[in-house]
Each structure stands twice: as C-alpha cells, then as structure tokens.
Amino acid sequence: MNFYKLISIFYDKFFSWNFQDYSLFLEDNILNNYQKNNLKILDIACWTWWIFPYFIDKYKIDWLDFSKEMLLEAKIKFPKSNFYLKDMTDFLLEEKYDVAFCLFDSINHLDSLLKWEKVFKNIYNSLVNDWILFFDCNTLQKLSSFDSKNNFIAKNKNDYIILNRKSILPNKAIWNLKSYKFQWSSSYFLEEAFIEESSFYLKEINNILVKYFKNIEYYDMSNLKNISKINKLDEKIDRIWFLCFK
C-alpha cells in the first residue's frame, strides 16, 4: 500500500496539534516582513494541508505534491487554489512565486543530496528575484533519536491508524504505518506501509544552498513554542529551518 495514500485521510489528525504555533511563526517572522500586495506562495510537498487556514485568505497559495490522494484532500479545503501533481525533484512551472515553502520535513523523504539539490534548483527557478525559500528538515540528531516504542495513534470514525518511527542507520529512519479499517463487530482490515527519511550533515546541505541563494538564515525549531534564530549551524539540534533569499 502506498504510504501517502494510506495516511492522507488521517494526516490532519496526526499533526494538527502543532499547526498553530507553526503557522503563527511563519506569518509573524516571515510573511509579515515582506510587504507586497497579492503575495504568491508555492507550497511544495504540501500534504493535505491543514496549516494554511490561518492565512489562506491573505495570500495566493498554490500547492504541489506527487500524491494524488494528498492533493485531493487539500483541494477540499482550498478549492480556489492551483494544484500541481508533480514530483518536487522534477518540476518546472510557468508561474513565478514570491515565497516557496517545503515544510514538516518533507525533504527528508528524499534519500540523496543529489535529489535535495534538484529540489533547491527547481524552487530557485520558480521564485521571482529577491524572494525566498523556507524549508525545514529533521537533522541527523533527530533521526538517530527515533525509538520504535513511541507510537502516534489517530482515529477516523471507527478506523484507527498507528504510526511508528525507528532509526535504522546513522542517517536514516523508517516510518511504519498501520491502518485498521473497521469491518464488522470487532473485526478490522489491516493495511501497512513504510517510508524512509534521510538526513545529512547541515554543512553539506548548506554548501548546496549557497550555490543558488545569496543569503541564508537558520532557525532552531526543536521546540515550536520557542523557535529561535541561530548564528551558525549546530548538528546537535533536532530540527532546523532554512530561510533562503534568492
């Protein structure tokens, strides 16, 4: 079973617990700093996408994802947006954007720095001059901390889903997703899917970014309630935001 198809109907329930802090930080510290009428945003690997109801009426936001199921869920929420069914490592859009997002460790789903660079290049080509890419990723430190004993559980009507994350290599972790669909009485139909996340040394990631972007800022987002700008890369943090200026 396709991981993204399986998780699409449950995704909001898994991650909506932290969307308010995340979206408020984006607006207060990123979007509000760039005064422009009709700001155009491209959200890459957009998932379903529950974070943007906080400011969907303020900006023009379009969505790109290679999962048809994820886009369908997002389209229910935002029917007036443009939706691109494309792989983030291989896209070229006619329209240009002021801001590009690639959020919630979506880029970690790519297993090589070569693929990461393809994404950065594609985004660079999709931005107007002097505007920004904003993305986050799990660090090597974060992936190494995943423990299979920690499960996320969500419910949708009578169905359940369990998400388990486990470190398997120094730079890789595996996500195991189990869906229990109610059949009758106490009977459930089990579907299971897996996906890997990969990360790399922050210096290696930064070395690629400087090929395309003239200025880069870093934020420690290990704690979403206490996000802070940092002056230099630190491999010991769990999650990092890169703010990149074209």
Short mmCIF file of C-alpha atoms in Angstrom, two decimals:
data_model
loop_
_atom_site.label_atom_id
_atom_site.label_comp_id
_atom_site.label_asym_id
_atom_site.label_seq_id
_atom_site.Cartn_x
_atom_site.Cartn_y
_atom_site.Cartn_z
CA MET A 1 0.00 0.00 0.00
CA ASN A 2 1.21 3.49 -0.86
CA PHE A 3 2.26 5.33 2.32
CA TYR A 4 0.86 8.69 1.22
CA LYS A 5 -2.46 7.24 0.12
CA LEU A 6 -2.79 5.43 3.42
CA ILE A 7 -2.01 8.44 5.61
CA SER A 8 -3.88 11.08 3.60
CA ILE A 9 -7.22 10.77 5.42
CA PHE A 10 -5.54 10.77 8.84
CA TYR A 11 -2.80 13.34 8.31
CA ASP A 12 -4.63 16.31 9.84
CA LYS A 13 -5.43 14.32 12.96
CA PHE A 14 -1.79 13.30 13.41
CA PHE A 15 -0.22 16.72 13.12
CA SER A 16 -2.84 19.38 13.84
CA TRP A 17 -1.61 19.59 17.45
CA ASN A 18 1.29 21.83 16.40
CA PHE A 19 -0.06 23.79 13.44
CA GLN A 20 -1.00 26.95 15.35
CA ASP A 21 2.50 27.73 16.66
CA TYR A 22 3.98 26.82 13.30
CA SER A 23 1.69 28.97 11.20
CA LEU A 24 1.85 31.95 13.55
CA PHE A 25 5.64 31.90 13.43
CA LEU A 26 5.59 31.77 9.64
CA GLU A 27 3.34 34.78 9.42
CA ASP A 28 4.86 36.88 12.21
CA ASN A 29 8.51 36.29 11.34
CA ILE A 30 8.50 35.60 7.62
CA LEU A 31 5.47 36.77 5.69
CA ASN A 32 4.86 39.98 7.63
CA ASN A 33 8.43 41.08 6.95
CA TYR A 34 7.78 41.25 3.21
CA GLN A 35 5.14 43.80 2.39
CA LYS A 36 3.73 43.10 -1.03
CA ASN A 37 0.20 43.10 -2.33
CA ASN A 38 -1.07 39.74 -3.58
CA LEU A 39 1.87 37.77 -2.23
CA LYS A 40 2.08 34.47 -4.13
CA ILE A 41 3.14 31.33 -2.25
CA LEU A 42 4.01 27.89 -3.59
CA ASP A 43 3.76 25.06 -1.08
CA ILE A 44 5.90 22.10 -2.20
CA ALA A 45 5.14 18.59 -0.93
CA CYS A 46 2.04 20.13 0.54
CA TRP A 47 0.44 17.07 2.19
CA THR A 48 -3.25 17.72 2.92
CA TRP A 49 -2.57 20.91 4.11
CA TRP A 50 -4.05 21.97 7.43
CA ILE A 51 -1.51 24.67 8.37
CA PHE A 52 -2.71 27.37 5.97
CA PRO A 53 -6.30 28.06 7.08
CA TYR A 54 -4.75 30.72 9.33
CA PHE A 55 -3.82 32.89 6.37
CA ILE A 56 -5.29 31.36 3.23
CA ASP A 57 -7.50 34.47 2.80
CA LYS A 58 -4.49 36.82 2.93
CA TYR A 59 -2.29 35.30 0.23
CA LYS A 60 -2.49 33.40 -3.02
CA ILE A 61 -1.28 29.88 -2.23
CA ASP A 62 -0.76 27.09 -4.77
CA TRP A 63 0.14 23.50 -4.00
CA LEU A 64 2.49 20.89 -5.42
CA ASP A 65 2.67 17.23 -4.43
CA PHE A 66 3.23 13.93 -6.18
CA SER A 67 0.47 12.20 -4.19
CA LYS A 68 -2.93 12.43 -5.85
CA GLU A 69 -4.61 11.50 -2.59
CA MET A 70 -2.89 14.28 -0.65
CA LEU A 71 -3.83 16.86 -3.28
CA LEU A 72 -7.45 15.73 -3.28
CA GLU A 73 -7.65 16.24 0.49
CA ALA A 74 -6.03 19.69 0.16
CA LYS A 75 -8.37 20.64 -2.69
CA ILE A 76 -11.39 20.02 -0.48
CA LYS A 77 -10.07 22.70 1.88
CA PHE A 78 -8.84 25.18 -0.74
CA PRO A 79 -10.83 24.72 -3.96
CA LYS A 80 -9.76 28.07 -5.47
CA SER A 81 -6.02 27.30 -5.46
CA ASN A 82 -3.93 25.80 -8.25
CA PHE A 83 -2.78 22.24 -7.70
CA TYR A 84 0.23 20.65 -9.38
CA LEU A 85 0.54 16.87 -9.41
CA LYS A 86 4.32 16.77 -9.71
CA ASP A 87 7.45 15.31 -8.14
CA MET A 88 9.38 18.02 -6.29
CA THR A 89 12.64 16.76 -7.80
CA ASP A 90 11.33 17.30 -11.34
CA PHE A 91 9.08 20.27 -12.00
CA LEU A 92 9.12 23.48 -13.99
CA LEU A 93 6.24 25.93 -13.62
CA GLU A 94 5.27 28.80 -15.87
CA GLU A 95 4.10 30.89 -12.95
CA LYS A 96 6.65 32.54 -10.63
CA TYR A 97 6.22 32.87 -6.88
CA ASP A 98 7.37 35.23 -4.16
CA VAL A 99 7.67 32.58 -1.47
CA ALA A 100 8.18 28.82 -1.60
CA PHE A 101 7.56 26.55 1.36
CA CYS A 102 8.67 22.95 1.82
CA LEU A 103 7.58 22.15 5.34
CA PHE A 104 7.37 19.45 8.01
CA ASP A 105 10.48 17.50 6.95
CA SER A 106 9.05 16.72 3.52
CA ILE A 107 12.51 17.00 2.01
CA ASN A 108 13.74 14.27 4.36
CA HIS A 109 11.74 11.82 2.27
CA LEU A 110 14.43 12.13 -0.41
CA ASP A 111 17.34 9.76 0.11
CA SER A 112 20.25 11.62 -1.50
CA LEU A 113 21.77 15.08 -1.52
CA LEU A 114 21.58 15.00 -5.31
CA LYS A 115 17.79 14.86 -5.04
CA TRP A 116 17.79 17.62 -2.44
CA GLU A 117 19.77 19.79 -4.83
CA LYS A 118 17.28 19.13 -7.63
CA VAL A 119 14.53 20.44 -5.35
CA PHE A 120 16.51 23.57 -4.46
CA LYS A 121 17.22 24.24 -8.13
CA ASN A 122 13.58 23.76 -9.12
CA ILE A 123 12.46 26.10 -6.37
CA TYR A 124 15.07 28.69 -7.33
CA ASN A 125 13.69 28.65 -10.87
CA SER A 126 10.16 29.10 -9.54
CA LEU A 127 10.91 32.22 -7.49
CA VAL A 128 10.97 35.81 -8.61
CA ASN A 129 14.19 37.66 -7.85
CA ASP A 130 14.87 38.76 -4.25
CA TRP A 131 12.29 36.41 -2.78
CA ILE A 132 12.52 33.41 -0.51
CA LEU A 133 12.54 29.69 0.05
CA PHE A 134 11.62 28.50 3.52
CA PHE A 135 12.04 24.82 4.41
CA ASP A 136 12.66 22.64 7.41
CA CYS A 137 14.23 19.25 7.97
CA ASN A 138 14.92 16.69 10.62
CA THR A 139 18.62 16.60 11.45
CA LEU A 140 20.87 13.57 11.86
CA GLN A 141 20.46 14.07 15.58
CA LYS A 142 16.68 13.83 15.29
CA LEU A 143 16.63 10.73 13.08
CA SER A 144 19.02 8.92 15.42
CA SER A 145 16.64 9.57 18.34
CA PHE A 146 13.61 7.84 16.83
CA ASP A 147 12.51 4.99 19.08
CA SER A 148 10.13 2.27 17.89
CA LYS A 149 8.44 2.29 21.31
CA ASN A 150 6.95 5.74 20.61
CA ASN A 151 3.73 5.43 18.60
CA PHE A 152 1.29 8.02 17.25
CA ILE A 153 -2.33 6.88 17.22
CA ALA A 154 -5.23 8.59 15.42
CA LYS A 155 -8.89 7.71 14.90
CA ASN A 156 -11.22 8.48 11.99
CA LYS A 157 -14.77 7.38 12.81
CA ASN A 158 -14.32 3.64 13.55
CA ASP A 159 -10.94 3.34 11.85
CA TYR A 160 -7.56 3.62 13.52
CA ILE A 161 -4.06 4.33 12.35
CA ILE A 162 -0.76 3.76 14.18
CA LEU A 163 2.48 5.46 13.13
CA ASN A 164 5.80 4.19 14.41
CA ARG A 165 9.25 5.70 13.72
CA LYS A 166 12.56 3.90 14.16
CA SER A 167 16.18 4.79 13.46
CA ILE A 168 17.78 2.18 11.16
CA LEU A 169 21.07 3.82 10.09
CA PRO A 170 23.07 6.87 11.25
CA ASN A 171 21.33 9.00 8.61
CA LYS A 172 18.08 7.07 8.07
CA ALA A 173 14.86 6.29 9.89
CA ILE A 174 11.85 4.28 8.82
CA TRP A 175 8.21 5.19 9.35
CA ASN A 176 5.84 2.23 9.72
CA LEU A 177 2.16 3.00 9.19
CA LYS A 178 -0.62 0.56 10.09
CA SER A 179 -4.24 1.26 9.22
CA TYR A 180 -7.04 -0.68 10.90
CA LYS A 181 -10.29 -0.28 8.94
CA PHE A 182 -13.44 -1.35 10.74
CA GLN A 183 -15.32 -4.20 9.03
CA TRP A 184 -17.97 -5.54 11.38
CA SER A 185 -18.39 -6.33 15.06
CA SER A 186 -14.81 -6.18 16.40
CA SER A 187 -13.18 -7.09 13.08
CA TYR A 188 -10.66 -4.82 11.34
CA PHE A 189 -8.86 -4.93 7.99
CA LEU A 190 -5.13 -4.21 8.33
CA GLU A 191 -3.12 -2.29 5.73
CA GLU A 192 0.55 -1.45 6.22
CA ALA A 193 3.04 0.85 4.52
CA PHE A 194 6.62 2.06 5.07
CA ILE A 195 8.64 5.11 4.14
CA GLU A 196 12.18 6.17 4.90
CA GLU A 197 13.52 9.55 5.98
CA SER A 198 17.12 10.58 5.35
CA SER A 199 19.24 13.46 6.56
CA PHE A 200 22.76 14.77 6.07
CA TYR A 201 25.27 16.99 7.78
CA LEU A 202 23.94 20.53 7.90
CA LYS A 203 27.16 21.87 6.40
CA GLU A 204 26.64 19.63 3.35
CA ILE A 205 23.09 20.91 2.92
CA ASN A 206 24.24 24.49 3.30
CA ASN A 207 27.03 24.01 0.73
CA ILE A 208 24.37 23.15 -1.84
CA LEU A 209 22.10 26.04 -0.89
CA VAL A 210 24.81 28.67 -1.33
CA LYS A 211 25.09 27.68 -4.98
CA TYR A 212 21.63 29.12 -5.56
CA PHE A 213 20.79 31.55 -2.76
CA LYS A 214 22.64 34.73 -1.85
CA ASN A 215 21.78 34.77 1.84
CA ILE A 216 20.65 32.06 4.29
CA GLU A 217 19.29 32.30 7.82
CA TYR A 218 18.91 29.42 10.30
CA TYR A 219 16.32 28.75 12.99
CA ASP A 220 16.29 26.12 15.72
CA MET A 221 12.79 24.65 15.72
CA SER A 222 13.38 21.79 18.14
CA ASN A 223 10.69 23.40 20.30
CA LEU A 224 7.88 25.00 18.30
CA LYS A 225 6.92 27.17 21.26
CA ASN A 226 10.41 28.60 21.47
CA ILE A 227 11.73 28.95 17.91
CA SER A 228 14.96 30.92 17.80
CA LYS A 229 17.28 32.27 15.15
CA ILE A 230 20.80 30.83 15.35
CA ASN A 231 24.02 32.34 14.04
CA LYS A 232 25.69 29.11 12.99
CA LEU A 233 24.77 25.54 12.16
CA ASP A 234 24.59 23.16 15.08
CA GLU A 235 24.43 19.40 14.46
CA LYS A 236 23.07 18.83 17.97
CA ILE A 237 19.65 20.39 17.34
CA ASP A 238 16.71 18.19 16.35
CA ARG A 239 15.04 20.27 13.66
CA ILE A 240 16.13 23.27 11.63
CA TRP A 241 14.52 25.89 9.42
CA PHE A 242 16.43 27.35 6.49
CA LEU A 243 15.33 30.74 5.21
CA CYS A 244 16.96 31.28 1.81
CA PHE A 245 16.99 34.52 -0.19
CA LYS A 246 17.26 34.41 -3.98
#
